[in-house]
mmCIF file of C-alpha atoms in Angstrom:
data_model
loop_
_atom_site.group_PDB
_atom_site.id
_atom_site.type_symbol
_atom_site.label_atom_id
_atom_site.label_comp_id
_atom_site.label_asym_id
_atom_site.label_seq_id
_atom_site.Cartn_x
_atom_site.Cartn_y
_atom_site.Cartn_z
ATOM 1 C CA MET A 1 80.867 106.959 -55.785
ATOM 2 C CA ASN A 2 84.480 107.750 -56.369
ATOM 3 C CA LEU A 3 85.181 111.299 -57.529
ATOM 4 C CA ASP A 4 88.208 111.313 -59.767
ATOM 5 C CA PHE A 5 89.885 114.551 -60.815
ATOM 6 C CA GLN A 6 93.047 113.085 -62.300
ATOM 7 C CA ASP A 7 94.675 115.666 -64.612
ATOM 8 C CA LYS A 8 91.913 118.213 -64.004
ATOM 9 C CA ARG A 9 93.135 121.789 -63.542
ATOM 10 C CA VAL A 10 91.337 123.749 -60.846
ATOM 11 C CA LEU A 11 91.510 127.423 -59.932
ATOM 12 C CA ILE A 12 90.187 128.361 -56.498
ATOM 13 C CA THR A 13 89.996 132.014 -55.516
ATOM 14 C CA GLY A 14 90.720 132.884 -51.908
ATOM 15 C CA ALA A 15 92.210 129.428 -51.402
ATOM 16 C CA GLN A 16 94.746 130.339 -48.734
ATOM 17 C CA ARG A 17 92.341 129.923 -45.813
ATOM 18 C CA GLY A 18 89.056 128.562 -44.579
ATOM 19 C CA ILE A 19 86.616 126.989 -47.015
ATOM 20 C CA GLY A 20 88.808 127.789 -50.044
ATOM 21 C CA LYS A 21 91.785 126.019 -48.524
ATOM 22 C CA GLU A 22 89.701 122.950 -47.725
ATOM 23 C CA ILE A 23 88.369 122.872 -51.292
ATOM 24 C CA ALA A 24 91.947 123.028 -52.591
ATOM 25 C CA LEU A 25 93.023 120.148 -50.337
ATOM 26 C CA GLY A 26 89.976 118.119 -51.358
ATOM 27 C CA PHE A 27 90.599 118.530 -55.079
ATOM 28 C CA SER A 28 94.266 117.742 -54.637
ATOM 29 C CA GLN A 29 93.539 114.544 -52.705
ATOM 30 C CA SER A 30 91.309 113.488 -55.621
ATOM 31 C CA GLY A 31 94.089 113.936 -58.159
ATOM 32 C CA ALA A 32 93.587 117.469 -59.454
ATOM 33 C CA LYS A 33 96.201 120.148 -60.006
ATOM 34 C CA VAL A 34 95.228 123.185 -57.975
ATOM 35 C CA PHE A 35 95.980 126.862 -58.499
ATOM 36 C CA ILE A 36 95.846 128.583 -55.110
ATOM 37 C CA ASN A 37 94.759 132.190 -55.561
ATOM 38 C CA TYR A 38 95.364 134.594 -52.682
ATOM 39 C CA PRO A 39 94.691 138.336 -52.674
ATOM 40 C CA PHE A 40 97.593 140.200 -51.066
ATOM 41 C CA GLU A 41 101.275 140.056 -50.221
ATOM 42 C CA SER A 42 100.305 139.744 -46.541
ATOM 43 C CA GLU A 43 98.614 136.408 -47.315
ATOM 44 C CA LYS A 44 101.572 135.015 -49.235
ATOM 45 C CA GLU A 45 102.937 133.006 -46.329
ATOM 46 C CA VAL A 46 99.654 131.204 -45.537
ATOM 47 C CA ALA A 47 99.170 130.501 -49.248
ATOM 48 C CA ARG A 48 102.652 129.031 -49.420
ATOM 49 C CA GLU A 49 101.840 126.765 -46.489
ATOM 50 C CA VAL A 50 98.830 125.380 -48.360
ATOM 51 C CA VAL A 51 100.987 124.764 -51.432
ATOM 52 C CA ASP A 52 103.679 123.069 -49.326
ATOM 53 C CA GLN A 53 101.116 120.896 -47.599
ATOM 54 C CA ILE A 54 99.768 119.741 -50.971
ATOM 55 C CA ASN A 55 103.096 119.249 -52.689
ATOM 56 C CA THR A 56 104.704 117.334 -49.805
ATOM 57 C CA ASN A 57 101.745 114.946 -49.974
ATOM 58 C CA GLY A 58 102.408 114.191 -53.621
ATOM 59 C CA GLY A 59 99.947 116.718 -55.033
ATOM 60 C CA ASN A 60 100.504 119.534 -57.487
ATOM 61 C CA ALA A 61 99.758 123.081 -56.348
ATOM 62 C CA VAL A 62 100.874 126.568 -57.342
ATOM 63 C CA ALA A 63 100.127 129.779 -55.460
ATOM 64 C CA PHE A 64 99.365 132.986 -57.338
ATOM 65 C CA GLN A 65 98.654 136.433 -55.966
ATOM 66 C CA ALA A 66 95.788 138.257 -57.659
ATOM 67 C CA ASP A 67 93.226 140.635 -56.211
ATOM 68 C CA VAL A 68 89.850 139.772 -57.773
ATOM 69 C CA ARG A 69 88.985 143.482 -57.739
ATOM 70 C CA HIS A 70 91.468 144.007 -60.567
ATOM 71 C CA GLN A 71 90.834 142.543 -64.005
ATOM 72 C CA GLN A 72 94.497 142.801 -65.025
ATOM 73 C CA GLU A 73 95.598 140.682 -62.075
ATOM 74 C CA ILE A 74 92.926 138.088 -62.839
ATOM 75 C CA ASP A 75 94.003 137.927 -66.474
ATOM 76 C CA LYS A 76 97.655 137.495 -65.512
ATOM 77 C CA MET A 77 96.699 134.645 -63.214
ATOM 78 C CA ILE A 78 94.671 132.810 -65.851
ATOM 79 C CA GLU A 79 97.407 133.343 -68.453
ATOM 80 C CA GLU A 80 99.960 131.872 -66.080
ATOM 81 C CA MET A 81 97.758 128.881 -65.332
ATOM 82 C CA ILE A 82 97.232 128.211 -69.036
ATOM 83 C CA ARG A 83 100.955 128.658 -69.696
ATOM 84 C CA LEU A 84 101.871 126.160 -66.953
ATOM 85 C CA TRP A 85 99.148 123.567 -67.362
ATOM 86 C CA GLY A 86 97.691 124.232 -70.802
ATOM 87 C CA GLY A 87 94.176 125.110 -69.701
ATOM 88 C CA ILE A 88 91.597 125.331 -66.959
ATOM 89 C CA ASP A 89 88.828 122.817 -66.320
ATOM 90 C CA ILE A 90 87.274 123.970 -63.067
ATOM 91 C CA LEU A 91 86.860 127.395 -61.474
ATOM 92 C CA VAL A 92 85.707 127.816 -57.894
ATOM 93 C CA ASN A 93 84.736 131.403 -57.105
ATOM 94 C CA ASN A 94 85.272 131.324 -53.380
ATOM 95 C CA ALA A 95 86.961 134.638 -52.511
ATOM 96 C CA GLY A 96 84.684 136.624 -50.251
ATOM 97 C CA ILE A 97 84.608 139.042 -47.370
ATOM 98 C CA THR A 98 82.125 140.363 -44.832
ATOM 99 C CA ARG A 99 81.765 143.908 -43.590
ATOM 100 C CA ASP A 100 78.869 143.531 -41.167
ATOM 101 C CA LYS A 101 76.901 146.592 -40.091
ATOM 102 C CA LEU A 102 73.315 147.566 -39.615
ATOM 103 C CA LEU A 103 72.075 149.235 -42.752
ATOM 104 C CA ILE A 104 71.610 152.558 -41.010
ATOM 105 C CA LYS A 105 75.326 152.575 -40.170
ATOM 106 C CA MET A 106 76.555 151.075 -43.453
ATOM 107 C CA SER A 107 78.816 153.326 -45.541
ATOM 108 C CA ASP A 108 79.067 153.266 -49.325
ATOM 109 C CA GLU A 109 82.532 151.801 -48.864
ATOM 110 C CA ASP A 110 81.185 148.964 -46.661
ATOM 111 C CA TRP A 111 78.662 148.190 -49.358
ATOM 112 C CA GLN A 112 80.934 148.538 -52.367
ATOM 113 C CA SER A 113 83.916 146.612 -51.069
ATOM 114 C CA VAL A 114 81.746 143.546 -50.353
ATOM 115 C CA LEU A 115 79.990 143.757 -53.736
ATOM 116 C CA ASP A 116 83.302 144.272 -55.564
ATOM 117 C CA ILE A 117 84.993 141.206 -54.139
ATOM 118 C CA ASN A 118 82.105 138.777 -53.714
ATOM 119 C CA LEU A 119 79.957 139.504 -56.756
ATOM 120 C CA THR A 120 82.030 141.472 -59.255
ATOM 121 C CA GLY A 121 85.047 139.265 -58.555
ATOM 122 C CA THR A 122 82.935 136.202 -59.361
ATOM 123 C CA PHE A 123 81.754 137.835 -62.594
ATOM 124 C CA ARG A 124 85.256 138.837 -63.668
ATOM 125 C CA CYS A 125 86.913 135.489 -62.965
ATOM 126 C CA SER A 126 84.077 133.649 -64.697
ATOM 127 C CA ARG A 127 84.280 135.879 -67.752
ATOM 128 C CA SER A 128 88.041 135.416 -67.934
ATOM 129 C CA VAL A 129 87.922 131.613 -67.923
ATOM 130 C CA SER A 130 84.813 131.257 -70.071
ATOM 131 C CA LYS A 131 86.598 131.866 -73.365
ATOM 132 C CA GLU A 132 89.049 129.049 -72.793
ATOM 133 C CA MET A 133 86.329 126.703 -71.524
ATOM 134 C CA MET A 134 84.102 127.577 -74.477
ATOM 135 C CA THR A 135 86.798 126.698 -76.979
ATOM 136 C CA ARG A 136 87.380 123.299 -75.412
ATOM 137 C CA ARG A 137 83.692 122.731 -74.757
ATOM 138 C CA TYR A 138 84.286 121.695 -71.206
ATOM 139 C CA GLY A 139 84.023 123.560 -67.961
ATOM 140 C CA ARG A 140 82.781 123.495 -64.417
ATOM 141 C CA ILE A 141 82.190 126.702 -62.504
ATOM 142 C CA ILE A 142 81.169 126.515 -58.867
ATOM 143 C CA ASN A 143 80.300 129.724 -57.082
ATOM 144 C CA ILE A 144 80.252 129.947 -53.314
ATOM 145 C CA SER A 145 77.087 131.765 -52.319
ATOM 146 C CA SER A 146 75.551 131.676 -48.849
ATOM 147 C CA VAL A 147 72.234 130.943 -47.208
ATOM 148 C CA MET A 148 72.255 134.674 -46.404
ATOM 149 C CA GLY A 149 71.964 135.255 -50.155
ATOM 150 C CA LEU A 150 68.714 133.275 -50.135
ATOM 151 C CA GLN A 151 67.204 134.486 -46.865
ATOM 152 C CA GLY A 152 68.925 137.771 -46.060
ATOM 153 C CA ASN A 153 70.500 138.464 -42.703
ATOM 154 C CA ALA A 154 70.214 141.465 -40.403
ATOM 155 C CA GLY A 155 73.535 143.272 -40.252
ATOM 156 C CA GLN A 156 74.604 141.773 -43.578
ATOM 157 C CA ALA A 157 72.665 143.684 -46.225
ATOM 158 C CA ASN A 158 75.832 144.039 -48.309
ATOM 159 C CA TYR A 159 76.896 140.416 -47.920
ATOM 160 C CA SER A 160 73.355 139.097 -48.460
ATOM 161 C CA ALA A 161 72.972 141.180 -51.643
ATOM 162 C CA SER A 162 76.319 140.000 -53.003
ATOM 163 C CA LYS A 163 75.539 136.342 -52.302
ATOM 164 C CA GLY A 164 72.014 136.603 -53.702
ATOM 165 C CA GLY A 165 73.522 138.241 -56.772
ATOM 166 C CA ILE A 166 75.808 135.248 -57.175
ATOM 167 C CA VAL A 167 72.772 132.935 -57.317
ATOM 168 C CA ALA A 168 71.141 134.932 -60.120
ATOM 169 C CA PHE A 169 74.463 135.319 -61.917
ATOM 170 C CA THR A 170 74.954 131.545 -61.736
ATOM 171 C CA LYS A 171 71.580 130.877 -63.344
ATOM 172 C CA ALA A 172 72.127 133.405 -66.141
ATOM 173 C CA MET A 173 75.559 132.043 -66.890
ATOM 174 C CA ALA A 174 74.265 128.459 -66.867
ATOM 175 C CA LYS A 175 71.800 129.466 -69.590
ATOM 176 C CA GLU A 176 74.450 131.142 -71.732
ATOM 177 C CA PHE A 177 76.983 128.331 -71.523
ATOM 178 C CA GLY A 178 74.933 125.150 -71.313
ATOM 179 C CA ALA A 179 75.286 124.473 -75.032
ATOM 180 C CA ARG A 180 79.076 124.595 -74.586
ATOM 181 C CA ASN A 181 79.073 121.805 -71.998
ATOM 182 C CA ILE A 182 79.951 124.259 -69.244
ATOM 183 C CA THR A 183 77.957 123.792 -66.049
ATOM 184 C CA VAL A 184 77.617 126.596 -63.526
ATOM 185 C CA ASN A 185 76.337 125.919 -60.026
ATOM 186 C CA CYS A 186 76.300 127.355 -56.524
ATOM 187 C CA VAL A 187 76.978 126.008 -53.108
ATOM 188 C CA ALA A 188 75.289 127.985 -50.346
ATOM 189 C CA PRO A 189 76.943 127.321 -46.988
ATOM 190 C CA GLY A 190 75.103 127.928 -43.730
ATOM 191 C CA PHE A 191 76.945 128.457 -40.465
ATOM 192 C CA ILE A 192 80.467 127.164 -41.052
ATOM 193 C CA GLY A 193 83.283 127.337 -38.527
ATOM 194 C CA THR A 194 85.981 129.506 -40.132
ATOM 195 C CA ALA A 195 87.875 132.706 -39.384
ATOM 196 C CA MET A 196 84.933 134.584 -40.913
ATOM 197 C CA THR A 197 82.487 133.258 -38.303
ATOM 198 C CA SER A 198 84.936 133.112 -35.382
ATOM 199 C CA VAL A 199 84.656 136.885 -34.976
ATOM 200 C CA LEU A 200 80.953 136.610 -34.118
ATOM 201 C CA PRO A 201 79.884 136.910 -30.459
ATOM 202 C CA GLU A 202 79.400 133.571 -28.688
ATOM 203 C CA ALA A 203 75.678 134.265 -28.190
ATOM 204 C CA VAL A 204 75.227 134.676 -31.964
ATOM 205 C CA ARG A 205 77.103 131.422 -32.592
ATOM 206 C CA GLN A 206 75.024 129.535 -30.070
ATOM 207 C CA ASN A 207 71.834 130.954 -31.556
ATOM 208 C CA PHE A 208 72.839 129.732 -35.027
ATOM 209 C CA ILE A 209 73.823 126.282 -33.806
ATOM 210 C CA HIS A 210 70.575 126.040 -31.848
ATOM 211 C CA ARG A 211 68.647 126.548 -35.107
ATOM 212 C CA VAL A 212 70.657 123.971 -37.059
ATOM 213 C CA LEU A 213 68.794 120.654 -37.327
ATOM 214 C CA ILE A 214 71.990 118.597 -37.440
ATOM 215 C CA LYS A 215 73.214 119.760 -34.051
ATOM 216 C CA ARG A 216 76.673 121.020 -34.878
ATOM 217 C CA GLU A 217 78.336 123.853 -36.700
ATOM 218 C CA GLY A 218 79.241 123.129 -40.316
ATOM 219 C CA THR A 219 82.838 122.468 -41.345
ATOM 220 C CA PRO A 220 84.783 123.502 -44.443
ATOM 221 C CA GLN A 221 84.813 119.794 -45.354
ATOM 222 C CA ASP A 222 81.014 119.800 -45.564
ATOM 223 C CA ILE A 223 81.246 122.519 -48.211
ATOM 224 C CA MET A 224 84.195 120.923 -49.993
ATOM 225 C CA HIS A 225 82.261 117.689 -50.544
ATOM 226 C CA ALA A 226 79.407 119.530 -52.269
ATOM 227 C CA VAL A 227 81.848 121.508 -54.432
ATOM 228 C CA LEU A 228 83.726 118.392 -55.500
ATOM 229 C CA PHE A 229 80.497 116.649 -56.403
ATOM 230 C CA LEU A 230 79.332 119.558 -58.595
ATOM 231 C CA ALA A 231 82.736 119.643 -60.296
ATOM 232 C CA SER A 232 82.753 115.910 -60.982
ATOM 233 C CA ASP A 233 81.757 114.042 -64.130
ATOM 234 C CA GLN A 234 78.947 112.511 -62.101
ATOM 235 C CA ALA A 235 77.295 115.958 -61.905
ATOM 236 C CA SER A 236 77.508 116.654 -65.646
ATOM 237 C CA TYR A 237 73.694 116.951 -65.946
ATOM 238 C CA ILE A 238 73.312 119.462 -63.109
ATOM 239 C CA THR A 239 73.523 123.151 -63.965
ATOM 240 C CA GLY A 240 72.164 126.452 -62.674
ATOM 241 C CA GLN A 241 71.451 124.964 -59.248
ATOM 242 C CA VAL A 242 72.069 125.934 -55.671
ATOM 243 C CA ILE A 243 73.006 123.237 -53.182
ATOM 244 C CA VAL A 244 72.347 124.475 -49.663
ATOM 245 C CA VAL A 245 74.774 122.951 -47.169
ATOM 246 C CA ASP A 246 73.559 124.237 -43.829
ATOM 247 C CA GLY A 247 72.540 121.258 -41.689
ATOM 248 C CA GLY A 248 68.937 122.344 -42.059
ATOM 249 C CA LEU A 249 69.478 125.855 -40.652
ATOM 250 C CA THR A 250 67.184 127.517 -43.184
ATOM 251 C CA LEU A 251 64.616 124.757 -43.552
ATOM 252 C CA MET B 1 94.615 139.394 -99.654
ATOM 253 C CA ASN B 2 91.688 138.422 -101.822
ATOM 254 C CA GLU B 3 88.436 136.846 -100.657
ATOM 255 C CA GLN B 4 89.527 133.301 -101.449
ATOM 256 C CA GLU B 5 92.721 133.616 -99.428
ATOM 257 C CA ILE B 6 90.808 135.024 -96.478
ATOM 258 C CA LEU B 7 88.238 132.224 -96.766
ATOM 259 C CA GLU B 8 90.969 129.613 -96.481
ATOM 260 C CA LYS B 9 92.311 131.335 -93.362
ATOM 261 C CA VAL B 10 88.978 131.767 -91.588
ATOM 262 C CA LYS B 11 87.656 128.281 -92.370
ATOM 263 C CA PRO B 12 89.597 126.524 -89.592
ATOM 264 C CA VAL B 13 88.574 129.216 -87.102
ATOM 265 C CA ILE B 14 84.884 128.887 -87.930
ATOM 266 C CA ALA B 15 85.066 125.088 -88.053
ATOM 267 C CA ASP B 16 86.766 124.971 -84.661
ATOM 268 C CA LYS B 17 84.326 127.355 -82.998
ATOM 269 C CA LEU B 18 81.228 125.634 -84.354
ATOM 270 C CA GLY B 19 82.518 122.093 -84.200
ATOM 271 C CA ILE B 20 81.855 121.435 -87.899
ATOM 272 C CA GLY B 21 83.945 120.311 -90.880
ATOM 273 C CA GLU B 22 85.820 122.898 -92.950
ATOM 274 C CA ASP B 23 84.289 121.457 -96.119
ATOM 275 C CA GLU B 24 80.850 122.594 -94.971
ATOM 276 C CA ILE B 25 81.936 126.242 -95.125
ATOM 277 C CA THR B 26 81.498 128.279 -98.317
ATOM 278 C CA MET B 27 81.227 131.985 -99.118
ATOM 279 C CA GLU B 28 77.451 131.617 -99.220
ATOM 280 C CA SER B 29 77.110 129.828 -95.879
ATOM 281 C CA HIS B 30 74.739 131.526 -93.453
ATOM 282 C CA PHE B 31 76.231 131.215 -89.969
ATOM 283 C CA ILE B 32 72.947 130.433 -88.249
ATOM 284 C CA ASN B 33 70.830 128.749 -90.951
ATOM 285 C CA ASP B 34 73.554 126.717 -92.680
ATOM 286 C CA LEU B 35 76.291 126.253 -90.104
ATOM 287 C CA GLY B 36 74.141 125.904 -86.992
ATOM 288 C CA ALA B 37 75.717 128.757 -85.037
ATOM 289 C CA ASP B 38 73.912 130.185 -82.022
ATOM 290 C CA SER B 39 74.373 133.753 -80.735
ATOM 291 C CA LEU B 40 77.249 132.757 -78.465
ATOM 292 C CA GLY B 41 78.938 130.932 -81.341
ATOM 293 C CA LEU B 42 78.719 134.037 -83.501
ATOM 294 C CA VAL B 43 80.268 136.189 -80.782
ATOM 295 C CA ASP B 44 82.971 133.580 -80.300
ATOM 296 C CA ILE B 45 83.835 133.612 -84.021
ATOM 297 C CA THR B 46 83.733 137.403 -84.153
ATOM 298 C CA MET B 47 86.072 137.730 -81.178
ATOM 299 C CA ALA B 48 88.525 135.225 -82.648
ATOM 300 C CA LEU B 49 88.604 137.035 -86.003
ATOM 301 C CA GLU B 50 88.981 140.423 -84.316
ATOM 302 C CA GLU B 51 92.084 139.075 -82.627
ATOM 303 C CA GLU B 52 93.399 137.379 -85.757
ATOM 304 C CA TYR B 53 93.030 140.504 -87.903
ATOM 305 C CA SER B 54 93.733 143.167 -85.229
ATOM 306 C CA MET B 55 90.450 144.924 -85.772
ATOM 307 C CA GLU B 56 87.329 145.707 -83.849
ATOM 308 C CA ILE B 57 83.920 144.844 -85.181
ATOM 309 C CA PRO B 58 81.294 147.074 -83.528
ATOM 310 C CA ASP B 59 78.202 145.177 -82.341
ATOM 311 C CA GLU B 60 75.906 146.888 -84.818
ATOM 312 C CA GLU B 61 78.231 145.870 -87.680
ATOM 313 C CA ALA B 62 78.661 142.332 -86.371
ATOM 314 C CA SER B 63 74.910 141.771 -86.382
ATOM 315 C CA LYS B 64 74.888 142.394 -90.147
ATOM 316 C CA LEU B 65 77.620 139.864 -90.896
ATOM 317 C CA VAL B 66 75.289 136.876 -91.183
ATOM 318 C CA THR B 67 77.126 134.978 -93.923
ATOM 319 C CA VAL B 68 80.728 133.863 -94.279
ATOM 320 C CA GLY B 69 81.001 136.034 -97.401
ATOM 321 C CA ALA B 70 79.847 139.150 -95.531
ATOM 322 C CA MET B 71 82.349 138.467 -92.771
ATOM 323 C CA ILE B 72 85.155 138.064 -95.310
ATOM 324 C CA GLU B 73 84.172 141.263 -97.065
ATOM 325 C CA TYR B 74 84.368 143.070 -93.727
ATOM 326 C CA ILE B 75 87.775 141.592 -92.957
ATOM 327 C CA LYS B 76 89.048 142.593 -96.419
ATOM 328 C CA ASN B 77 88.031 146.205 -95.826
ATOM 329 C CA ASN B 78 89.009 146.543 -92.174
ATOM 330 C CA ALA B 79 91.884 144.188 -91.327
ATOM 331 C CA LYS B 80 95.065 145.880 -90.146
#
């Protein structure tokens, strides 16, 4: 199966690092134009490196700073993408953070900041692109959830709630937009080696890997492959689903 | 602008949003029963016309505008 994204226009939030970056590289290698969203000025340099890496390899990438907590910044980004490339075919809601604490120690701010970026950011970006996708009767939205959103995780009540919310949001949106040929799906990564998981204590890492059936930690590429499949024409009859990519961790 | 002029302007918008031919659209057309619109299609049309005519159609008003003629009447009275 050859996934072809020639001339497809993809927006990936939080694409300057980790899983988002890998998704951007994957789409680009399959022919897509990729819009690299990054959140802050301090991330500009790493975002530029991703763009350079893509463009020097014959791809087409543009970096754009927009904080998904602010609707105006999201709208500016989408307007710019439409101005440059004439539309948007695929949105990957990947931007996400963790703020791990036991519930008893979790502040309102710890809770809200994770919900704002992970869940509300996904809602806002999806709403902003849906009008354009609706008009053209084509669209693919892939939301990055997490196995923690399906199972819950101690120390991650905020993160688990946001990622579980993304699953329900995905299903509701799939129902609203199915008749417009817009599919909406989730990928739920398990334990993936990125900056987000590198901060965990070694004992926690080893415990996770011990529970994974495929005896290794997941890679951003593992997630990228699932995202590309869901965005492809081959997946046009799949909507409202969650693909768990966790090596069997939660089985 | 009279009703006929407005009709000619909104026809392409409605046709585009519902994926139908302009010739299917008359003053008497019922969006749902005659033109095959679903709830999302109606909202899509309403939003496009709000933008086109710089007006806001409150939800409770929009739910009453079930025919093309009713929509045009509303535009005639409220467009800026």
